[in-house]
mmCIF file of C-alpha atoms in Angstrom:
data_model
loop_
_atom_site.group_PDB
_atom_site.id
_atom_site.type_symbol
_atom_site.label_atom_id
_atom_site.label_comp_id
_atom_site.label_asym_id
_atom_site.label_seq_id
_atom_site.Cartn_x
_atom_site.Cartn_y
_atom_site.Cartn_z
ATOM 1 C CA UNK A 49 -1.563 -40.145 27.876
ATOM 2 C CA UNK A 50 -3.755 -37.289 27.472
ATOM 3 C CA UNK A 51 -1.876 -35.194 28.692
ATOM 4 C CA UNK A 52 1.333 -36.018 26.059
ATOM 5 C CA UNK A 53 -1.758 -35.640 22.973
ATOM 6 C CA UNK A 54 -2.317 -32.599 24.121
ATOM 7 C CA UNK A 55 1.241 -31.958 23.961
ATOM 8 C CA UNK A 56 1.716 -33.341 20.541
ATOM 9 C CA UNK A 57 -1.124 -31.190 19.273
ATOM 10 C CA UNK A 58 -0.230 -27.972 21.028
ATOM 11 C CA UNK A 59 3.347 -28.864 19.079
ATOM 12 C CA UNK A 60 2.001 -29.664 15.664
ATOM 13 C CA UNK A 61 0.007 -26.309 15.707
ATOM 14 C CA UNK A 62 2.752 -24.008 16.852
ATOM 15 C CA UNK A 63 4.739 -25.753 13.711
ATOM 16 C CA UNK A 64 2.048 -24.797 11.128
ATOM 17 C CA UNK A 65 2.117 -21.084 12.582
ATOM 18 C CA UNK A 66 5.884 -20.685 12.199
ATOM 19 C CA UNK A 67 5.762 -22.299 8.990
ATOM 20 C CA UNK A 68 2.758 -19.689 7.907
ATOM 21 C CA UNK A 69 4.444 -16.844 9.436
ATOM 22 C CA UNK A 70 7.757 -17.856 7.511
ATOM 23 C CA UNK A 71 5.945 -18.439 4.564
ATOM 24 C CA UNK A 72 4.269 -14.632 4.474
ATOM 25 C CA UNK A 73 7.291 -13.161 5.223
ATOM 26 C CA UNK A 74 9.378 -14.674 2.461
ATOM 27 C CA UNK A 75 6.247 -13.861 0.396
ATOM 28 C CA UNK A 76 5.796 -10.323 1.295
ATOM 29 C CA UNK A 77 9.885 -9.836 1.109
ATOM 30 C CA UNK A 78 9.958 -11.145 -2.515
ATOM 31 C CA UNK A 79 7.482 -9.404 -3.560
ATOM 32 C CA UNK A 80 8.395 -6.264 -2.281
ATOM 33 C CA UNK A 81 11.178 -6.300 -5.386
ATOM 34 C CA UNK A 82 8.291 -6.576 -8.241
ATOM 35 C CA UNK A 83 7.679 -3.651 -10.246
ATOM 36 C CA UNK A 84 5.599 -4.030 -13.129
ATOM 37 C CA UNK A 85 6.432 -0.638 -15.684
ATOM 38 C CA UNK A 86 3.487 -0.748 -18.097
ATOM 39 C CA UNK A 87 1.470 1.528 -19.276
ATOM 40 C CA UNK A 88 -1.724 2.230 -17.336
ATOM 41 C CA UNK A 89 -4.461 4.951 -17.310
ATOM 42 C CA UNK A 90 -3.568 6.513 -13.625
ATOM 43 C CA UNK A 91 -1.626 5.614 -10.863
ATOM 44 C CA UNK A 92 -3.179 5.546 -7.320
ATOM 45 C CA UNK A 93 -1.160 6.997 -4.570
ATOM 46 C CA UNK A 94 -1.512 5.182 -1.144
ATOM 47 C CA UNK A 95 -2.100 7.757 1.338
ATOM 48 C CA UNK A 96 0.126 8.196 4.034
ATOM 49 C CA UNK A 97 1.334 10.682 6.871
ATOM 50 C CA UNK A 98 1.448 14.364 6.579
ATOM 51 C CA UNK A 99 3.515 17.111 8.949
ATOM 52 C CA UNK A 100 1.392 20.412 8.924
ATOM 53 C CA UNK A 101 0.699 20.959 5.436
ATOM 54 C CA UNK A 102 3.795 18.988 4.065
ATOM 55 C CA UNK A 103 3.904 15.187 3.053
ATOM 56 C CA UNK A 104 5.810 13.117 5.160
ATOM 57 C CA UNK A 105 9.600 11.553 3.978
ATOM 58 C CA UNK A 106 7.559 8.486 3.410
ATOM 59 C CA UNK A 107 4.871 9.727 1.671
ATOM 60 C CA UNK A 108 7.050 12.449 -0.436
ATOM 61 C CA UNK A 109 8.801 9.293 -1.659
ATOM 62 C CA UNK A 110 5.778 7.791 -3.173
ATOM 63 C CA UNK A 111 4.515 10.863 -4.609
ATOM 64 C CA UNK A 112 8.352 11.599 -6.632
ATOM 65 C CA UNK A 113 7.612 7.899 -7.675
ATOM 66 C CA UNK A 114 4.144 8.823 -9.124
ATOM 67 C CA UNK A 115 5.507 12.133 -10.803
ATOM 68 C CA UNK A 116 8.117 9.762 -12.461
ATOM 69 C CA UNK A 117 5.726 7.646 -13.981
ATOM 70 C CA UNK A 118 3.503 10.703 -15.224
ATOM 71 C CA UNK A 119 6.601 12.133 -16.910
ATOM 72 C CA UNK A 120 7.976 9.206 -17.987
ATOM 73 C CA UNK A 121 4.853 8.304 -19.696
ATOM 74 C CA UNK A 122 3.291 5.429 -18.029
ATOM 75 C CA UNK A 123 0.250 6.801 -16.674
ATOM 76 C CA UNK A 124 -1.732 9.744 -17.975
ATOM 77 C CA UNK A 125 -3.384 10.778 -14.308
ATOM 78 C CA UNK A 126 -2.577 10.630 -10.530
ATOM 79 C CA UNK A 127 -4.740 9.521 -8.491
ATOM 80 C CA UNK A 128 -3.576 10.981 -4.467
ATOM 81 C CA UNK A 129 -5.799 8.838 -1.931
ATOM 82 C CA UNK A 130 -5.779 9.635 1.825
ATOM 83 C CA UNK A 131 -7.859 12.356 4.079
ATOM 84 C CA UNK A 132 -6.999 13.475 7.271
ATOM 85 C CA UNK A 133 -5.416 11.485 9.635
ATOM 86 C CA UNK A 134 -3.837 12.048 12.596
ATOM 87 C CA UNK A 135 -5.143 15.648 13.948
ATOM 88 C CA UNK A 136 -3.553 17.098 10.861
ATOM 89 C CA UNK A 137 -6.017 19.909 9.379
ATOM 90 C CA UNK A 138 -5.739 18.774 5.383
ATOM 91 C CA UNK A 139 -5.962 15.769 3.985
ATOM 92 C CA UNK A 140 -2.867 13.955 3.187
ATOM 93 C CA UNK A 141 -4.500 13.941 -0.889
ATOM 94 C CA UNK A 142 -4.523 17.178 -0.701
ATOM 95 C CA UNK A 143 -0.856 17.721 0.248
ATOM 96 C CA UNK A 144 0.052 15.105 -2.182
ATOM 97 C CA UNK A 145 -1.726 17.284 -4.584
ATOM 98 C CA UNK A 146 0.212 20.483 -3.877
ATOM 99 C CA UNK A 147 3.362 19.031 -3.770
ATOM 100 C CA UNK A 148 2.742 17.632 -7.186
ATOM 101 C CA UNK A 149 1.731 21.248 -8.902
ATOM 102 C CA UNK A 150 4.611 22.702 -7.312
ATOM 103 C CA UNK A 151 6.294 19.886 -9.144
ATOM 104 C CA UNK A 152 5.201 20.964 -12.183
ATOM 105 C CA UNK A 153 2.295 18.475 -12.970
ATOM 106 C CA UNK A 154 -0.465 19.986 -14.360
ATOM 107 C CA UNK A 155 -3.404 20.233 -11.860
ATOM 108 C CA UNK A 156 -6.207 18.386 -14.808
ATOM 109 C CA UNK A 157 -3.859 15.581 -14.559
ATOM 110 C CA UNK A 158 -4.627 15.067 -11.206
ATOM 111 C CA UNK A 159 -7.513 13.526 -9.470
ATOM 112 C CA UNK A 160 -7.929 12.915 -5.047
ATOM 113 C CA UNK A 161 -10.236 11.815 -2.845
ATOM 114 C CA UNK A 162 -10.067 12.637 0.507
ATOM 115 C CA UNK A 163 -12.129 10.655 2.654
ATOM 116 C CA UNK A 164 -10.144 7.121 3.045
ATOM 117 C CA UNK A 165 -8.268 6.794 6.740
ATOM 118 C CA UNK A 166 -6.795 3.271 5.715
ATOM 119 C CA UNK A 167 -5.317 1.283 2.655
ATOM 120 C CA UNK A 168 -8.793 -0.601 1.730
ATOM 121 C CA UNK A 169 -10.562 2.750 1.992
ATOM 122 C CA UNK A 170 -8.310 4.411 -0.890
ATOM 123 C CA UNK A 171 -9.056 1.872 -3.062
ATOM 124 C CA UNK A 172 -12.457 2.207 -2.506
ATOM 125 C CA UNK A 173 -12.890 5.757 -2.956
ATOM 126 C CA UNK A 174 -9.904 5.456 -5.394
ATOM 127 C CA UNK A 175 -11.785 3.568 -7.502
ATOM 128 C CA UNK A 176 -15.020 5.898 -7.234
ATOM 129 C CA UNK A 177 -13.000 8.776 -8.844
ATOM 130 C CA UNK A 178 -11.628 6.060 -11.520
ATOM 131 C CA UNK A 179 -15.039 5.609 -12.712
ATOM 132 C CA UNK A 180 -16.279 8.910 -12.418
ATOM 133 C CA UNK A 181 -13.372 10.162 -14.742
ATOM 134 C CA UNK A 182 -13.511 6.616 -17.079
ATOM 135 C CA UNK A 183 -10.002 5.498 -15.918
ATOM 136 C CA UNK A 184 -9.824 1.197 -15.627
ATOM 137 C CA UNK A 185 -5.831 0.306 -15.780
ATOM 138 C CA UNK A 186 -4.396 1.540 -12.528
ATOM 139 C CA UNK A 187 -0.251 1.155 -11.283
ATOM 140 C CA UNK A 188 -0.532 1.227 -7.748
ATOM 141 C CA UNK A 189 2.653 3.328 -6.127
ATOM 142 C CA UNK A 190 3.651 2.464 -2.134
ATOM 143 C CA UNK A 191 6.491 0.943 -0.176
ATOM 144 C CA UNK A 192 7.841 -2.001 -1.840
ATOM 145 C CA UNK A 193 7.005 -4.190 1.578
ATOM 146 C CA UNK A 194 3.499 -2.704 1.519
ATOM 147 C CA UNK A 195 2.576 -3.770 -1.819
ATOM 148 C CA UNK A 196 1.280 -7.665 -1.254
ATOM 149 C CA UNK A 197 -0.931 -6.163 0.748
ATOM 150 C CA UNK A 198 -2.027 -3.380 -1.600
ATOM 151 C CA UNK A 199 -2.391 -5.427 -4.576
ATOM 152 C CA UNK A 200 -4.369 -7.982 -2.825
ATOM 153 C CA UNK A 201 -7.173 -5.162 -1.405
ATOM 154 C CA UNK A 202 -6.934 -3.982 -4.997
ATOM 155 C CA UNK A 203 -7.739 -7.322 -6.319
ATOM 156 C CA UNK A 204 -11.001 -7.824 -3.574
ATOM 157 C CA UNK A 205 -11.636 -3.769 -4.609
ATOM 158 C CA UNK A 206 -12.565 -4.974 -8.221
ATOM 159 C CA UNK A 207 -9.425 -2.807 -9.031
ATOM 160 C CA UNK A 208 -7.387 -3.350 -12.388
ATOM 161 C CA UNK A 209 -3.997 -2.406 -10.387
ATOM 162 C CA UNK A 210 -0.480 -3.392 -11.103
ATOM 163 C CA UNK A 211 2.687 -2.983 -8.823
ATOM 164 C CA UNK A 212 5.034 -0.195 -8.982
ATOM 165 C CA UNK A 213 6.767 0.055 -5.342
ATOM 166 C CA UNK A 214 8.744 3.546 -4.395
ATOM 167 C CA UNK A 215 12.414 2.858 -5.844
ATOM 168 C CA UNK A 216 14.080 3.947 -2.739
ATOM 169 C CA UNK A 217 11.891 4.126 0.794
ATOM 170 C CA UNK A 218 12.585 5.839 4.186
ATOM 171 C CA UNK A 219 12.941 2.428 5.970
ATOM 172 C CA UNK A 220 16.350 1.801 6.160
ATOM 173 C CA UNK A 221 18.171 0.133 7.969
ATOM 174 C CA UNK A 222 17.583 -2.694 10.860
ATOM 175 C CA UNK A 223 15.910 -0.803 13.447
ATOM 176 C CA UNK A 224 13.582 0.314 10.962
ATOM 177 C CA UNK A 225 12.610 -2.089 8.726
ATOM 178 C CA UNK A 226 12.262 -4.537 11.221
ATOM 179 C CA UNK A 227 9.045 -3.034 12.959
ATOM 180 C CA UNK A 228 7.259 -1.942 9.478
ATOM 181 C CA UNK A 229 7.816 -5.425 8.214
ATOM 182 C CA UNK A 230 6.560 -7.319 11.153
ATOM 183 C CA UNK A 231 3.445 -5.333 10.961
ATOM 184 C CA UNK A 232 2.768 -5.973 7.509
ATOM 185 C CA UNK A 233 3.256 -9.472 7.634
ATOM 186 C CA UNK A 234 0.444 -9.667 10.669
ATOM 187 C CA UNK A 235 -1.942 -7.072 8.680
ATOM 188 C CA UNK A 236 -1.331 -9.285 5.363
ATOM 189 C CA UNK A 237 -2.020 -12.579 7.898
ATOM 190 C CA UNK A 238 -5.161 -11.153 9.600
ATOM 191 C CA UNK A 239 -6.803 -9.877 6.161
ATOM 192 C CA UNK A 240 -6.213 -12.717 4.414
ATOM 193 C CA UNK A 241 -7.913 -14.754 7.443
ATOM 194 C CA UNK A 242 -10.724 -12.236 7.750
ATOM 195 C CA UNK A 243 -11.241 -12.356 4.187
ATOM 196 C CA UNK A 244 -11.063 -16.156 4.378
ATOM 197 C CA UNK A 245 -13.898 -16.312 6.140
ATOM 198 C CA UNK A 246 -16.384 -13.584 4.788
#
C-alpha cells in the first residue's frame, strides 16, 4: 500500500514537470516571434561571443539588427553590453562597437560597458550607463528564443525594455536549434525558480 502511494506520487509529480517543461517551451517558442517596433531612447545589445577582434555570426546578427533600428529611427543610442569572455583579449562591447563605426554609426551615438560576463550582468551595467547618459525607454535586441528570458531579467533589473529579437539568427536548422532551445528553456526554468524564492 505504501509502496503503490509512493508510486502514485512519484507519478503525479513527474506529470506536473512535463506539463511545466511543455508549458515554458511553448512559452519561450511564442514569444520568440514578438517584436515590439516603437520608439525608444537606446537599444541594449546582449553581449555575446567574439573571434579575435571580430563579433561572432551570432553576435554580428544582433548588432546589424541594432544598426537597423538606429537608422531606421527607433532608437537614438546603442547601448553594446558584454566584456571579455572566453580568453578573448577585448571585450565583446568593444567589438560590437567597432563593427558599428565601421558601419557608419557615429561613435557619440554609441554607449558600452564592458564588464558584464552574463545576460543579468548587461542589464545591470546596461542600465548604469542608461542613467549616467539620462536614457529610460530601452528595445532590447537578441535571439528571438533568448528574449523571454531577457525581458524578464530586464523587468527584475528595474529596466524599461521592450522586445526586438534579431530578424534572422544563426540557429538554423534541427541540429541547431534544438540544443540552444533546450538550454533556454532550463535557464528560463531555474531563474524563474531561483527568483521564486529570493
Amino acid at each position: 500500500m505504501f509502496r503503490n502511494n509512493w508510486k502514485r506520487i512519484l507519478l503525479v509529480l513527474s506529470l506536473i514537470q512535463t506539463i511545466l517543461i511543455a508549458a515554458t517551451a511553448t512559452s519561450i517558442w511564442t514569444f520568440a516571434g514578438e517584436s515590439e517596433l516603437l520608439e525608444a531612447d537606446a537599444a541594449i545589445v546582449l553581449g555575446t561571443k567574439v573571434i579575435g577582434n571580430e563579433p561572432s555570426p551570432v553576435l554580428e546578427q544582433r548588432i546589424k539588427h541594432a544598426i537597423d533600428l538606429y537608422e531606421a529611427g527607433y532608437v537614438e543610442k546603442i547601448i553594446f553590453t558584454g566584456g571579455t569572455t572566453d580568453g578573448a583579449a577585448i571585450a565583446e562591447s568593444e567589438v560590437s562597437r567597432d563593427f558599428a563605426i565601421r558601419h557608419h554609426i557615429p561613435e557619440e551615438d554609441i554607449l558600452i560597458e564592458t564588464q558584464s560576463l552574463i545576460t543579468e550582468e548587461n542589464f545591470l551595467f546596461a542600465g548604469e550607463v542608461a542613467e549616467e547618459n539620462g536614457l529610460s525607454s530601452f528595445l532590447v535586441v537578441s535571439d528571438p528564443l533568448h528574449m523571454k528570458r531577457a525581458l524578464l531579467m530586464a523587468e527584475h533589473a528595474g529596466i524599461d525594455a521592450h522586445s526586438s529579437p534579431t530578424p534572422s539568427t544563426e540557429f538554423k536548422g534541427f541540429t541547431n536549434i534544438a540544443p540552444f532551445f533546450a538550454r533556454e528553456v532550463v535557464c528560463y526554468m531555474a531563474y524563474v525558480a531561483v527568483h521564486a524564492v529570493i
